[in-house]
């Protein structure tokens, strides 16, 4: 597929995130994901990534959105999903972090609302909401299970249908909810996830 042009503000954000230094320890964690995507691309098979955490409310949602936007931007055909070990709601502070980065958000006030997240004039918006990882809208086989939190990784030892399971384990910004640091910490986590997804997809040859 051809590269997709992102919204200008989001494109500017990506250029800035490329400058973030990724520690060698994190690069080692990301390498199995790079290898998985490379092999799928080499064999011309669909790349399906399911980002999984406990509540599917923060880290897994951020990872799904960033991975989809970045893979499209680099022209690497990928379908990204997310889910949890339980269903809650896409948390407002995580949504706000994406909005600050340059995504366009269309949300309502339902208990577990469907959030439309747009990143380009050239693609349809993502429909994001909290769901369990084995929801019917998620793949049942032929995908990579990417564990974005240690709790889900430890408490969900088997992911049916996953070809590979990779623990990414991002720190939870939830502990800053209701504090003056909350917005900054959500942006920090969003930026980390985005910079690592840039690193992954830049290294697909």
Short mmCIF file of C-alpha atoms in Angstrom, two decimals:
data_model
loop_
_atom_site.label_atom_id
_atom_site.label_comp_id
_atom_site.label_asym_id
_atom_site.label_seq_id
_atom_site.Cartn_x
_atom_site.Cartn_y
_atom_site.Cartn_z
CA UNK A 1 0.00 0.00 0.00
CA UNK A 2 1.09 3.59 -0.51
CA UNK A 3 2.04 5.87 2.35
CA UNK A 4 -0.76 7.88 3.93
CA UNK A 5 -0.42 11.58 4.67
CA UNK A 6 -1.39 12.37 8.25
CA UNK A 7 -3.07 15.53 9.47
CA UNK A 8 -0.46 18.34 9.55
CA UNK A 9 -0.45 18.71 13.35
CA UNK A 10 -0.11 14.95 13.79
CA UNK A 11 2.62 14.80 11.15
CA UNK A 12 4.53 17.49 13.04
CA UNK A 13 4.14 15.47 16.24
CA UNK A 14 5.58 12.38 14.54
CA UNK A 15 8.66 14.27 13.39
CA UNK A 16 9.24 15.41 16.98
CA UNK A 17 8.71 11.91 18.38
CA UNK A 18 11.32 10.48 16.02
CA UNK A 19 13.89 12.40 18.02
CA UNK A 20 13.06 10.59 21.28
CA UNK A 21 15.78 8.19 22.37
CA UNK A 22 14.62 4.61 22.86
CA UNK A 23 16.69 2.70 25.44
CA UNK A 24 18.47 -0.44 24.26
CA UNK A 25 16.46 -2.52 26.75
CA UNK A 26 13.23 -1.39 25.09
CA UNK A 27 14.62 -2.08 21.62
CA UNK A 28 15.26 -5.67 22.70
CA UNK A 29 11.64 -5.94 23.85
CA UNK A 30 10.40 -4.55 20.52
CA UNK A 31 12.60 -6.76 18.31
CA UNK A 32 10.25 -9.79 18.32
CA UNK A 33 7.46 -7.53 17.05
CA UNK A 34 9.71 -6.22 14.29
CA UNK A 35 10.65 -9.79 13.34
CA UNK A 36 7.00 -10.87 13.32
CA UNK A 37 5.91 -8.02 11.04
CA UNK A 38 8.88 -8.52 8.73
CA UNK A 39 8.03 -12.21 8.29
CA UNK A 40 4.37 -11.47 7.62
CA UNK A 41 5.35 -8.86 5.05
CA UNK A 42 7.92 -11.19 3.45
CA UNK A 43 5.34 -13.94 3.01
CA UNK A 44 2.64 -11.48 1.92
CA UNK A 45 0.33 -12.39 4.80
CA UNK A 46 -1.99 -10.02 6.65
CA UNK A 47 -0.41 -8.27 9.63
CA UNK A 48 -2.84 -8.27 12.56
CA UNK A 49 -1.86 -6.82 15.92
CA UNK A 50 -4.04 -7.06 19.04
CA UNK A 51 -2.92 -4.82 21.91
CA UNK A 52 -4.15 -6.22 25.23
CA UNK A 53 -4.31 -4.82 28.76
CA UNK A 54 -6.62 -5.33 31.73
CA UNK A 55 -9.37 -2.75 31.11
CA UNK A 56 -8.80 -1.78 27.46
CA UNK A 57 -9.11 1.81 28.61
CA UNK A 58 -5.69 3.45 28.38
CA UNK A 59 -2.46 1.82 27.17
CA UNK A 60 -3.94 -0.74 24.78
CA UNK A 61 -6.16 1.91 23.18
CA UNK A 62 -3.25 4.32 22.78
CA UNK A 63 -1.15 1.55 21.24
CA UNK A 64 -3.86 0.49 18.79
CA UNK A 65 -4.44 4.04 17.57
CA UNK A 66 -0.76 4.95 17.25
CA UNK A 67 0.20 1.65 15.59
CA UNK A 68 -2.59 2.00 13.02
CA UNK A 69 -1.75 5.60 12.17
CA UNK A 70 2.00 4.99 12.00
CA UNK A 71 1.78 1.78 9.96
CA UNK A 72 -0.49 3.55 7.47
CA UNK A 73 1.89 6.50 7.38
CA UNK A 74 4.78 4.19 6.48
CA UNK A 75 2.68 2.31 3.93
CA UNK A 76 2.83 -1.03 5.77
CA UNK A 77 -0.59 -2.64 5.51
CA UNK A 78 -1.53 -3.56 9.07
CA UNK A 79 -4.80 -4.03 10.93
CA UNK A 80 -4.64 -3.07 14.60
CA UNK A 81 -7.01 -4.11 17.36
CA UNK A 82 -7.21 -3.83 21.13
CA UNK A 83 -8.97 -5.57 23.99
CA UNK A 84 -8.90 -6.24 27.71
CA UNK A 85 -9.40 -9.03 30.18
CA UNK A 86 -12.54 -7.07 31.10
CA UNK A 87 -14.65 -4.34 29.47
CA UNK A 88 -14.76 -0.81 30.92
CA UNK A 89 -14.48 2.37 28.80
CA UNK A 90 -11.89 4.28 26.78
CA UNK A 91 -10.70 6.65 29.52
CA UNK A 92 -11.13 10.37 28.88
CA UNK A 93 -7.54 11.33 29.78
CA UNK A 94 -6.17 8.89 27.21
CA UNK A 95 -8.54 10.32 24.61
CA UNK A 96 -7.37 13.83 25.51
CA UNK A 97 -3.73 12.78 25.04
CA UNK A 98 -4.52 11.67 21.49
CA UNK A 99 -6.37 14.92 20.82
CA UNK A 100 -3.37 16.93 22.00
CA UNK A 101 -1.14 14.92 19.66
CA UNK A 102 -3.20 15.95 16.63
CA UNK A 103 -5.81 13.21 16.24
CA UNK A 104 -9.38 14.32 15.58
CA UNK A 105 -11.81 12.85 18.10
CA UNK A 106 -15.58 12.43 17.85
CA UNK A 107 -16.92 11.18 21.19
CA UNK A 108 -20.23 10.94 23.03
CA UNK A 109 -21.11 10.59 26.70
CA UNK A 110 -22.31 6.97 26.82
CA UNK A 111 -21.09 4.66 29.59
CA UNK A 112 -18.77 2.87 27.13
CA UNK A 113 -18.89 5.18 24.11
CA UNK A 114 -17.71 4.44 20.60
CA UNK A 115 -14.96 6.98 19.92
CA UNK A 116 -14.19 7.94 16.33
CA UNK A 117 -10.47 8.65 16.02
CA UNK A 118 -9.25 10.18 12.75
CA UNK A 119 -5.64 10.70 11.67
CA UNK A 120 -5.82 11.36 7.92
CA UNK A 121 -8.11 12.63 5.18
CA UNK A 122 -7.12 9.49 3.25
CA UNK A 123 -8.48 6.88 5.69
CA UNK A 124 -11.64 6.10 7.60
CA UNK A 125 -11.70 6.87 11.33
CA UNK A 126 -10.99 4.14 13.84
CA UNK A 127 -13.97 3.15 15.99
CA UNK A 128 -12.55 2.69 19.48
CA UNK A 129 -14.30 1.42 22.59
CA UNK A 130 -13.49 -0.90 25.47
CA UNK A 131 -13.99 -4.60 24.77
CA UNK A 132 -12.58 -7.96 25.84
CA UNK A 133 -9.60 -9.20 23.84
CA UNK A 134 -11.57 -12.11 22.34
CA UNK A 135 -14.51 -9.93 21.30
CA UNK A 136 -16.07 -10.97 17.95
CA UNK A 137 -14.71 -7.76 16.37
CA UNK A 138 -11.14 -8.88 17.14
CA UNK A 139 -9.28 -11.63 15.25
CA UNK A 140 -9.70 -15.21 16.48
CA UNK A 141 -6.48 -16.48 14.91
CA UNK A 142 -3.43 -15.37 12.93
CA UNK A 143 -2.49 -12.37 15.07
CA UNK A 144 0.17 -11.12 17.47
CA UNK A 145 -0.96 -10.62 21.08
CA UNK A 146 0.85 -7.57 22.41
CA UNK A 147 0.51 -7.31 26.19
CA UNK A 148 0.66 -3.64 27.13
CA UNK A 149 0.45 -4.19 30.90
CA UNK A 150 2.03 -6.69 33.27
CA UNK A 151 -1.28 -7.43 35.04
CA UNK A 152 -2.91 -8.74 31.86
CA UNK A 153 0.28 -10.58 30.93
CA UNK A 154 0.35 -12.37 34.29
CA UNK A 155 -3.39 -13.01 34.62
CA UNK A 156 -4.08 -14.10 31.06
CA UNK A 157 -1.55 -16.87 30.44
CA UNK A 158 -3.16 -18.12 27.21
CA UNK A 159 -4.47 -16.07 24.29
CA UNK A 160 -6.45 -18.35 21.98
CA UNK A 161 -5.44 -18.02 18.33
CA UNK A 162 -2.35 -15.85 18.87
CA UNK A 163 0.66 -16.77 16.73
CA UNK A 164 2.99 -14.93 19.08
CA UNK A 165 2.68 -13.22 22.45
CA UNK A 166 4.92 -10.24 23.19
CA UNK A 167 4.93 -8.42 26.56
CA UNK A 168 5.44 -4.68 25.99
CA UNK A 169 4.48 -3.63 29.55
CA UNK A 170 3.94 0.13 29.60
CA UNK A 171 3.64 1.95 32.93
CA UNK A 172 0.04 2.83 33.79
CA UNK A 173 -0.73 6.58 33.89
CA UNK A 174 -3.88 5.77 35.90
CA UNK A 175 -2.08 6.36 39.20
CA UNK A 176 -1.91 10.07 38.33
CA UNK A 177 -5.67 10.43 37.76
CA UNK A 178 -7.05 13.42 39.64
CA UNK A 179 -3.64 15.02 40.14
CA UNK A 180 -2.05 18.11 38.54
CA UNK A 181 0.42 15.79 36.80
CA UNK A 182 -2.26 13.73 35.03
CA UNK A 183 -2.26 15.43 31.61
CA UNK A 184 1.52 15.41 31.43
CA UNK A 185 1.78 11.76 32.43
CA UNK A 186 -0.83 10.66 29.88
CA UNK A 187 1.03 12.60 27.19
CA UNK A 188 4.30 11.04 28.34
CA UNK A 189 2.89 7.52 28.01
CA UNK A 190 1.25 8.30 24.68
CA UNK A 191 4.53 9.73 23.38
CA UNK A 192 6.48 6.68 24.53
CA UNK A 193 4.09 4.28 22.82
CA UNK A 194 4.11 6.39 19.64
CA UNK A 195 7.90 6.66 19.51
CA UNK A 196 8.24 2.91 19.93
CA UNK A 197 5.70 2.21 17.17
CA UNK A 198 7.66 4.59 14.93
CA UNK A 199 10.82 2.62 15.73
CA UNK A 200 9.06 -0.67 14.94
CA UNK A 201 7.62 0.36 11.58
CA UNK A 202 10.71 2.29 10.48
CA UNK A 203 12.62 -0.97 10.86
CA UNK A 204 10.37 -3.03 8.59
CA UNK A 205 12.23 -3.74 5.37
#
